[in-house]
Amino acid sequence: MHVSMRSWIVAPLLAATVLAGCSDGTGPAAARDGQDPLVEQLVEMGFRRDQIRDAGDHFVVEGDIRFDKKALAAAPSPMARPGGPRGQRVVSTFGGTRRTIRVNLAAVQAENASWATATRSALTNWSSINGVDITLVEGTPADITVSFANNADFTWPCTVAQGSWPISGNPGTIVRINRLYAGSYAAAQQVWIMSHEFGHNLGLAHTNSSDGTHISGTPTSDAGSVMNSGGSSCPPAAPNWSAFSAGDQAAVFALYPMPGPSVSATQGLSGNTVLSWSGITGALYYQVRRNEMYREWNSFEEWSYEYPSTGAWVDVYATSYDTDASWTGTSSCHWDYGQKTEASRNAWYEVHAVYASGIGPTVIVDANDLYC
């Protein structure tokens, strides 16, 4: 576990390992140029070659990010864009059908109740971020299995724990805790460590590293990020768990936002156009606005003009909105002026939910209130 900042990198789904204290190239030899196509795949994702270690059936990157070789070989081509600014980063995400993640704690519960309790707290931490469509629950069959391992099983020296990177649409499948350091941390530190590791399983890299692609809307420096890597002490220092930083929340919100509301436009009792949608858990309120686009063109003379009109957002503290516009059932008009000149007018509403951590996806619905 490192205490630096790098939880934001975007690339394909892979696997990450636990916090390690040493990330300066000590320990097993770094990967060599051109020797292994899987190493080149990691480099293409944006990871530094000198931070990649071969551990037999897997690689370990930056001390606490684990990549299973078989999963890596089967993964789609990397999409990371290395060399961007530091800050919240992601190298991988997982599919929308896997947003409820089951975690098996049987092994860790049987060996160390304190770490099991800390792990449950970490599950709650990730599941409680406002407006984020991720839930981590204890259960089987497991998507992630948490267990202890001997110090010799960790490739980098001074590794406290490791998580695996998401790949092929699934979250990372493993979190391991080093038995050697199991008694070195207070309960609140254990919660921080396990929250950090699950961040790797969700696809977040180290916030204070520059691998992968910076997540838009997150800071380029974040001392409070839970995804900072650990220092050089052995065992590495770990802060007490407090809360996710605003940058952490913005990063995971950007990657796994709640779905947008399902909006319908109907004629209300007063004859007005009414928008309705189902409420979304965690939404503070909703916003609605009306937009129009008027176009004119002449295909013979090869000219065209567009005149967009964007309305102001209106805050709505309910799940319906009376637009005060008459229902006509028409959202698009077309005119033919002759001489090859035509025009059209379209109107639509946009609706999205507002959460404490940001704005959810915007949904578009036809206005149905135009007169042609």
GROMACS .gro file of C-alpha atoms in nm:
model
  372
    1MET     CA    1   0.000   0.000   0.000
    2HIS     CA    2   0.146   0.326  -0.103
    3VAL     CA    3   0.052   0.663   0.033
    4SER     CA    4   0.048   0.866  -0.285
    5MET     CA    5  -0.227   0.961  -0.528
    6ARG     CA    6  -0.338   0.772  -0.821
    7SER     CA    7  -0.681   0.630  -0.833
    8TRP     CA    8  -0.771   0.753  -1.178
    9ILE     CA    9  -0.658   0.581  -1.502
   10VAL     CA   10  -0.866   0.459  -1.789
   11ALA     CA   11  -0.777   0.150  -1.991
   12PRO     CA   12  -0.914  -0.204  -2.048
   13LEU     CA   13  -1.021  -0.433  -1.761
   14LEU     CA   14  -0.743  -0.610  -1.580
   15ALA     CA   15  -0.630  -0.688  -1.221
   16ALA     CA   16  -0.448  -0.504  -0.942
   17THR     CA   17  -0.251  -0.596  -0.630
   18VAL     CA   18  -0.234  -0.476  -0.274
   19LEU     CA   19  -0.040  -0.191  -0.124
   20ALA     CA   20   0.331  -0.233  -0.123
   21GLY     CA   21   0.579  -0.012   0.053
   22CYS     CA   22   0.858  -0.029  -0.202
   23SER     CA   23   0.801   0.095  -0.556
   24ASP     CA   24   1.154   0.204  -0.642
   25GLY     CA   25   1.255  -0.098  -0.847
   26THR     CA   26   1.390  -0.308  -0.560
   27GLY     CA   27   1.299  -0.673  -0.542
   28PRO     CA   28   1.250  -0.894  -0.852
   29ALA     CA   29   1.395  -0.761  -1.174
   30ALA     CA   30   1.191  -0.522  -1.384
   31ALA     CA   31   1.055  -0.639  -1.718
   32ARG     CA   32   1.292  -0.611  -2.014
   33ASP     CA   33   1.216  -0.449  -2.347
   34GLY     CA   34   1.048  -0.671  -2.606
   35GLN     CA   35   1.080  -0.993  -2.406
   36ASP     CA   36   0.713  -1.067  -2.343
   37PRO     CA   37   0.408  -0.954  -2.544
   38LEU     CA   38   0.203  -0.944  -2.222
   39VAL     CA   39   0.452  -0.703  -2.070
   40GLU     CA   40   0.422  -0.491  -2.383
   41GLN     CA   41   0.046  -0.498  -2.336
   42LEU     CA   42   0.084  -0.357  -1.985
   43VAL     CA   43   0.322  -0.091  -2.114
   44GLU     CA   44   0.073  -0.002  -2.386
   45MET     CA   45  -0.188   0.040  -2.113
   46GLY     CA   46   0.034   0.305  -1.963
   47PHE     CA   47   0.221   0.119  -1.689
   48ARG     CA   48   0.591   0.185  -1.650
   49ARG     CA   49   0.812  -0.103  -1.758
   50ASP     CA   50   1.039  -0.065  -1.455
   51GLN     CA   51   0.736  -0.109  -1.226
   52ILE     CA   52   0.630  -0.446  -1.374
   53ARG     CA   53   0.739  -0.769  -1.202
   54ASP     CA   54   0.692  -1.125  -1.332
   55ALA     CA   55   0.549  -1.349  -1.058
   56GLY     CA   56   0.501  -1.671  -1.253
   57ASP     CA   57   0.133  -1.695  -1.343
   58HIS     CA   58   0.076  -1.323  -1.292
   59PHE     CA   59   0.244  -0.984  -1.304
   60VAL     CA   60   0.262  -0.736  -1.018
   61VAL     CA   61   0.272  -0.365  -1.106
   62GLU     CA   62   0.368  -0.079  -0.874
   63GLY     CA   63   0.386  -0.317  -0.582
   64ASP     CA   64   0.017  -0.381  -0.538
   65ILE     CA   65  -0.154  -0.429  -0.872
   66ARG     CA   66  -0.197  -0.788  -0.987
   67PHE     CA   67  -0.255  -0.899  -1.347
   68ASP     CA   68  -0.334  -1.264  -1.415
   69LYS     CA   69  -0.146  -1.370  -1.729
   70LYS     CA   70  -0.422  -1.587  -1.872
   71ALA     CA   71  -0.680  -1.313  -1.821
   72LEU     CA   72  -0.444  -1.055  -1.965
   73ALA     CA   73  -0.381  -1.267  -2.274
   74ALA     CA   74  -0.756  -1.298  -2.332
   75ALA     CA   75  -0.826  -0.929  -2.273
   76PRO     CA   76  -0.916  -0.687  -2.554
   77SER     CA   77  -0.651  -0.452  -2.686
   78PRO     CA   78  -0.543  -0.182  -2.440
   79MET     CA   79  -0.707   0.158  -2.468
   80ALA     CA   80  -0.506   0.359  -2.217
   81ARG     CA   81  -0.341   0.684  -2.317
   82PRO     CA   82  -0.021   0.713  -2.112
   83GLY     CA   83   0.164   1.033  -2.046
   84GLY     CA   84  -0.131   1.238  -1.926
   85PRO     CA   85  -0.148   1.438  -1.605
   86ARG     CA   86  -0.131   1.273  -1.268
   87GLY     CA   87  -0.447   1.247  -1.069
   88GLN     CA   88  -0.744   1.016  -1.038
   89ARG     CA   89  -0.703   0.744  -1.296
   90VAL     CA   90  -0.858   0.424  -1.422
   91VAL     CA   91  -0.716   0.154  -1.642
   92SER     CA   92  -1.021  -0.063  -1.661
   93THR     CA   93  -1.389  -0.076  -1.588
   94PHE     CA   94  -1.639  -0.359  -1.586
   95GLY     CA   95  -1.971  -0.415  -1.750
   96GLY     CA   96  -2.305  -0.276  -1.641
   97THR     CA   97  -2.439  -0.625  -1.573
   98ARG     CA   98  -2.181  -0.679  -1.297
   99ARG     CA   99  -2.256  -0.383  -1.072
  100THR     CA  100  -2.361  -0.599  -0.773
  101ILE     CA  101  -2.038  -0.766  -0.665
  102ARG     CA  102  -2.034  -1.061  -0.428
  103VAL     CA  103  -1.732  -1.094  -0.198
  104ASN     CA  104  -1.637  -1.417  -0.020
  105LEU     CA  105  -1.494  -1.348   0.326
  106ALA     CA  106  -1.502  -1.703   0.460
  107ALA     CA  107  -1.124  -1.752   0.455
  108VAL     CA  108  -1.037  -1.418   0.611
  109GLN     CA  109  -1.313  -1.454   0.873
  110ALA     CA  110  -1.177  -1.795   0.973
  111GLU     CA  111  -0.824  -1.659   1.013
  112ASN     CA  112  -0.857  -1.305   1.146
  113ALA     CA  113  -1.184  -1.152   1.262
  114SER     CA  114  -1.040  -0.800   1.276
  115TRP     CA  115  -0.947  -0.799   0.908
  116ALA     CA  116  -1.284  -0.953   0.822
  117THR     CA  117  -1.458  -0.668   1.003
  118ALA     CA  118  -1.238  -0.414   0.824
  119THR     CA  119  -1.319  -0.577   0.490
  120ARG     CA  120  -1.691  -0.552   0.557
  121SER     CA  121  -1.645  -0.184   0.634
  122ALA     CA  122  -1.461  -0.141   0.304
  123LEU     CA  123  -1.751  -0.305   0.119
  124THR     CA  124  -1.987  -0.056   0.283
  125ASN     CA  125  -1.758   0.234   0.195
  126TRP     CA  126  -1.767   0.160  -0.177
  127SER     CA  127  -2.138   0.077  -0.176
  128SER     CA  128  -2.230   0.406  -0.007
  129ILE     CA  129  -2.092   0.659  -0.256
  130ASN     CA  130  -2.387   0.873  -0.358
  131GLY     CA  131  -2.507   0.826  -0.716
  132VAL     CA  132  -2.269   0.538  -0.798
  133ASP     CA  133  -2.409   0.218  -0.944
  134ILE     CA  134  -2.187  -0.024  -0.751
  135THR     CA  135  -2.281  -0.246  -0.459
  136LEU     CA  136  -2.032  -0.477  -0.286
  137VAL     CA  137  -2.197  -0.742  -0.072
  138GLU     CA  138  -2.073  -1.040   0.122
  139GLY     CA  139  -2.181  -1.365  -0.040
  140THR     CA  140  -2.128  -1.652  -0.281
  141PRO     CA  141  -2.083  -1.749  -0.556
  142ALA     CA  142  -1.809  -1.492  -0.530
  143ASP     CA  143  -1.691  -1.233  -0.779
  144ILE     CA  144  -1.405  -1.145  -0.542
  145THR     CA  145  -1.241  -1.377  -0.288
  146VAL     CA  146  -1.048  -1.229   0.005
  147SER     CA  147  -0.781  -1.441   0.174
  148PHE     CA  148  -0.444  -1.435   0.350
  149ALA     CA  149  -0.113  -1.537   0.190
  150ASN     CA  150   0.243  -1.582   0.314
  151ASN     CA  151   0.501  -1.311   0.261
  152ALA     CA  152   0.687  -1.532   0.012
  153ASP     CA  153   0.381  -1.522  -0.214
  154PHE     CA  154   0.415  -1.147  -0.266
  155THR     CA  155   0.655  -1.045  -0.541
  156TRP     CA  156   0.741  -0.699  -0.410
  157PRO     CA  157   0.900  -0.652  -0.068
  158CYS     CA  158   0.691  -0.499   0.208
  159THR     CA  159   0.358  -0.569   0.040
  160VAL     CA  160   0.069  -0.554   0.286
  161ALA     CA  161  -0.209  -0.657   0.050
  162GLN     CA  162  -0.298  -0.682  -0.315
  163GLY     CA  163  -0.607  -0.673  -0.533
  164SER     CA  164  -0.659  -0.789  -0.889
  165TRP     CA  165  -0.748  -0.580  -1.187
  166PRO     CA  166  -1.084  -0.606  -1.367
  167ILE     CA  167  -1.070  -0.771  -1.707
  168SER     CA  168  -1.307  -0.878  -1.984
  169GLY     CA  169  -1.605  -0.705  -1.826
  170ASN     CA  170  -1.562  -0.849  -1.477
  171PRO     CA  171  -1.421  -0.697  -1.158
  172GLY     CA  172  -1.085  -0.820  -1.031
  173THR     CA  173  -1.132  -1.155  -0.860
  174ILE     CA  174  -0.874  -1.159  -0.578
  175VAL     CA  175  -0.773  -0.960  -0.272
  176ARG     CA  176  -0.487  -1.103  -0.064
  177ILE     CA  177  -0.354  -0.990   0.274
  178ASN     CA  178   0.004  -1.056   0.384
  179ARG     CA  179   0.012  -1.264   0.703
  180LEU     CA  180   0.348  -1.111   0.794
  181TYR     CA  181   0.192  -0.768   0.848
  182ALA     CA  182  -0.155  -0.875   0.965
  183GLY     CA  183  -0.083  -0.752   1.318
  184SER     CA  184   0.090  -0.429   1.217
  185TYR     CA  185  -0.218  -0.209   1.168
  186ALA     CA  186  -0.498  -0.072   1.382
  187ALA     CA  187  -0.859  -0.140   1.285
  188ALA     CA  188  -0.908   0.198   1.113
  189GLN     CA  189  -0.588   0.143   0.912
  190GLN     CA  190  -0.711  -0.199   0.806
  191VAL     CA  191  -1.028  -0.038   0.672
  192TRP     CA  192  -0.820   0.209   0.469
  193ILE     CA  193  -0.603  -0.072   0.329
  194MET     CA  194  -0.899  -0.286   0.224
  195SER     CA  195  -1.082   0.012   0.074
  196HIS     CA  196  -0.768   0.084  -0.128
  197GLU     CA  197  -0.744  -0.273  -0.254
  198PHE     CA  198  -1.106  -0.294  -0.360
  199GLY     CA  199  -1.043   0.024  -0.557
  200HIS     CA  200  -0.800  -0.175  -0.771
  201ASN     CA  201  -1.061  -0.448  -0.822
  202LEU     CA  202  -1.294  -0.176  -0.950
  203GLY     CA  203  -1.031  -0.054  -1.197
  204LEU     CA  204  -0.874   0.240  -1.015
  205ALA     CA  205  -0.497   0.276  -1.031
  206HIS     CA  206  -0.281   0.476  -0.793
  207THR     CA  207  -0.378   0.840  -0.779
  208ASN     CA  208  -0.020   0.957  -0.738
  209SER     CA  209   0.101   0.763  -1.042
  210SER     CA  210   0.076   0.867  -1.406
  211ASP     CA  211  -0.020   0.533  -1.563
  212GLY     CA  212  -0.328   0.515  -1.781
  213THR     CA  213  -0.562   0.803  -1.857
  214HIS     CA  214  -0.667   1.082  -1.625
  215ILE     CA  215  -1.035   1.076  -1.541
  216SER     CA  216  -1.198   1.400  -1.648
  217GLY     CA  217  -1.332   1.605  -1.361
  218THR     CA  218  -1.085   1.477  -1.102
  219PRO     CA  219  -0.798   1.678  -0.954
  220THR     CA  220  -0.441   1.630  -1.070
  221SER     CA  221  -0.328   1.608  -0.709
  222ASP     CA  222  -0.520   1.465  -0.415
  223ALA     CA  223  -0.348   1.407  -0.081
  224GLY     CA  224  -0.669   1.263   0.063
  225SER     CA  225  -0.724   0.995  -0.201
  226VAL     CA  226  -0.762   0.642  -0.070
  227MET     CA  227  -0.593   0.525  -0.390
  228ASN     CA  228  -0.257   0.686  -0.313
  229SER     CA  229   0.019   0.429  -0.300
  230GLY     CA  230   0.218   0.363   0.018
  231GLY     CA  231   0.551   0.509   0.123
  232SER     CA  232   0.893   0.346   0.138
  233SER     CA  233   0.875   0.230   0.501
  234CYS     CA  234   0.849  -0.139   0.579
  235PRO     CA  235   0.580  -0.215   0.661
  236PRO     CA  236   0.439   0.083   0.473
  237ALA     CA  237   0.250   0.352   0.658
  238ALA     CA  238  -0.127   0.354   0.625
  239PRO     CA  239  -0.360   0.633   0.740
  240ASN     CA  240  -0.670   0.570   0.946
  241TRP     CA  241  -0.983   0.545   0.735
  242SER     CA  242  -1.174   0.870   0.732
  243ALA     CA  243  -1.367   0.908   0.407
  244PHE     CA  244  -1.324   0.906   0.034
  245SER     CA  245  -1.188   1.232  -0.101
  246ALA     CA  246  -1.403   1.437  -0.337
  247GLY     CA  247  -1.167   1.324  -0.613
  248ASP     CA  248  -1.220   0.957  -0.529
  249GLN     CA  249  -1.596   1.006  -0.540
  250ALA     CA  250  -1.580   1.198  -0.866
  251ALA     CA  251  -1.365   0.926  -1.023
  252VAL     CA  252  -1.591   0.633  -0.941
  253PHE     CA  253  -1.901   0.842  -1.020
  254ALA     CA  254  -1.758   0.911  -1.366
  255LEU     CA  255  -1.693   0.541  -1.426
  256TYR     CA  256  -2.004   0.383  -1.274
  257PRO     CA  257  -2.285   0.640  -1.263
  258MET     CA  258  -2.640   0.544  -1.179
  259PRO     CA  259  -2.853   0.497  -1.491
  260GLY     CA  260  -3.046   0.797  -1.611
  261PRO     CA  261  -3.418   0.821  -1.533
  262SER     CA  262  -3.665   0.647  -1.762
  263VAL     CA  263  -3.866   0.946  -1.887
  264SER     CA  264  -4.198   0.955  -2.072
  265ALA     CA  265  -4.390   1.251  -2.213
  266THR     CA  266  -4.770   1.239  -2.186
  267GLN     CA  267  -5.068   1.471  -2.206
  268GLY     CA  268  -5.168   1.587  -1.860
  269LEU     CA  269  -5.520   1.650  -1.731
  270SER     CA  270  -5.493   2.019  -1.819
  271GLY     CA  271  -5.383   1.941  -2.175
  272ASN     CA  272  -5.023   2.031  -2.105
  273THR     CA  273  -4.718   1.819  -2.184
  274VAL     CA  274  -4.610   1.637  -1.868
  275LEU     CA  275  -4.279   1.456  -1.820
  276SER     CA  276  -4.272   1.168  -1.572
  277TRP     CA  277  -4.001   0.933  -1.449
  278SER     CA  278  -3.926   0.683  -1.173
  279GLY     CA  279  -3.730   0.808  -0.876
  280ILE     CA  280  -3.366   0.700  -0.841
  281THR     CA  281  -3.222   0.607  -0.502
  282GLY     CA  282  -2.970   0.864  -0.386
  283ALA     CA  283  -3.088   1.143  -0.616
  284LEU     CA  284  -3.115   1.480  -0.442
  285TYR     CA  285  -3.334   1.628  -0.713
  286TYR     CA  286  -3.372   1.634  -1.092
  287GLN     CA  287  -3.316   1.892  -1.362
  288VAL     CA  288  -3.517   1.947  -1.681
  289ARG     CA  289  -3.463   2.173  -1.979
  290ARG     CA  290  -3.617   2.219  -2.323
  291ASN     CA  291  -3.412   2.252  -2.642
  292GLU     CA  292  -3.497   2.333  -3.001
  293MET     CA  293  -3.313   2.319  -3.331
  294TYR     CA  294  -3.428   2.509  -3.642
  295ARG     CA  295  -3.255   2.413  -3.967
  296GLU     CA  296  -3.272   2.559  -4.314
  297TRP     CA  297  -3.099   2.418  -4.619
  298ASN     CA  298  -3.087   2.414  -4.997
  299SER     CA  299  -2.943   2.097  -5.143
  300PHE     CA  300  -2.921   2.247  -5.494
  301GLU     CA  301  -2.728   2.557  -5.386
  302GLU     CA  302  -2.543   2.352  -5.124
  303TRP     CA  303  -2.598   2.570  -4.819
  304SER     CA  304  -2.743   2.505  -4.477
  305TYR     CA  305  -2.794   2.692  -4.149
  306GLU     CA  306  -2.866   2.576  -3.797
  307TYR     CA  307  -3.020   2.783  -3.518
  308PRO     CA  308  -3.005   2.595  -3.187
  309SER     CA  309  -3.194   2.715  -2.882
  310THR     CA  310  -3.098   2.569  -2.544
  311GLY     CA  311  -3.319   2.627  -2.244
  312ALA     CA  312  -3.214   2.682  -1.884
  313TRP     CA  313  -3.212   2.392  -1.641
  314VAL     CA  314  -3.509   2.384  -1.402
  315ASP     CA  315  -3.469   2.212  -1.065
  316VAL     CA  316  -3.744   1.958  -0.995
  317TYR     CA  317  -3.791   1.803  -0.650
  318ALA     CA  318  -4.045   1.546  -0.768
  319THR     CA  319  -4.069   1.275  -1.034
  320SER     CA  320  -4.285   1.468  -1.279
  321TYR     CA  321  -4.274   1.807  -1.446
  322ASP     CA  322  -4.558   2.004  -1.606
  323THR     CA  323  -4.394   2.189  -1.893
  324ASP     CA  324  -4.674   2.449  -1.921
  325ALA     CA  325  -4.671   2.379  -2.294
  326SER     CA  326  -4.976   2.239  -2.475
  327TRP     CA  327  -4.961   1.876  -2.582
  328THR     CA  328  -4.970   1.848  -2.963
  329GLY     CA  329  -4.810   1.507  -3.006
  330THR     CA  330  -4.563   1.668  -3.246
  331SER     CA  331  -4.191   1.708  -3.181
  332SER     CA  332  -4.065   1.762  -3.536
  333CYS     CA  333  -4.184   1.990  -3.818
  334HIS     CA  334  -4.073   2.008  -4.180
  335TRP     CA  335  -4.138   2.272  -4.446
  336ASP     CA  336  -4.065   2.274  -4.818
  337TYR     CA  337  -4.038   2.633  -4.946
  338GLY     CA  338  -3.975   2.536  -5.306
  339GLN     CA  339  -3.670   2.622  -5.512
  340LYS     CA  340  -3.496   2.334  -5.329
  341THR     CA  341  -3.518   2.521  -4.996
  342GLU     CA  342  -3.638   2.326  -4.694
  343ALA     CA  343  -3.655   2.378  -4.320
  344SER     CA  344  -3.716   2.172  -4.009
  345ARG     CA  345  -3.779   2.234  -3.643
  346ASN     CA  346  -3.721   1.980  -3.367
  347ALA     CA  347  -3.783   2.008  -2.994
  348TRP     CA  348  -3.688   1.782  -2.705
  349TYR     CA  349  -3.649   1.779  -2.329
  350GLU     CA  350  -3.347   1.666  -2.133
  351VAL     CA  351  -3.372   1.519  -1.783
  352HIS     CA  352  -3.103   1.407  -1.539
  353ALA     CA  353  -3.065   1.332  -1.169
  354VAL     CA  354  -2.842   1.536  -0.939
  355TYR     CA  355  -2.646   1.352  -0.669
  356ALA     CA  356  -2.415   1.470  -0.395
  357SER     CA  357  -2.123   1.341  -0.603
  358GLY     CA  358  -2.231   1.484  -0.937
  359ILE     CA  359  -2.484   1.478  -1.220
  360GLY     CA  360  -2.609   1.150  -1.365
  361PRO     CA  361  -2.657   1.063  -1.733
  362THR     CA  362  -2.890   1.290  -1.929
  363VAL     CA  363  -3.197   1.133  -2.090
  364ILE     CA  364  -3.367   1.282  -2.397
  365VAL     CA  365  -3.741   1.266  -2.465
  366ASP     CA  366  -3.936   1.421  -2.753
  367ALA     CA  367  -4.112   1.745  -2.662
  368ASN     CA  368  -4.450   1.671  -2.827
  369ASP     CA  369  -4.550   2.033  -2.791
  370LEU     CA  370  -4.472   2.185  -3.134
  371TYR     CA  371  -4.711   2.358  -3.369
  372CYS     CA  372  -4.597   2.324  -3.728
   0.00000   0.00000   0.00000
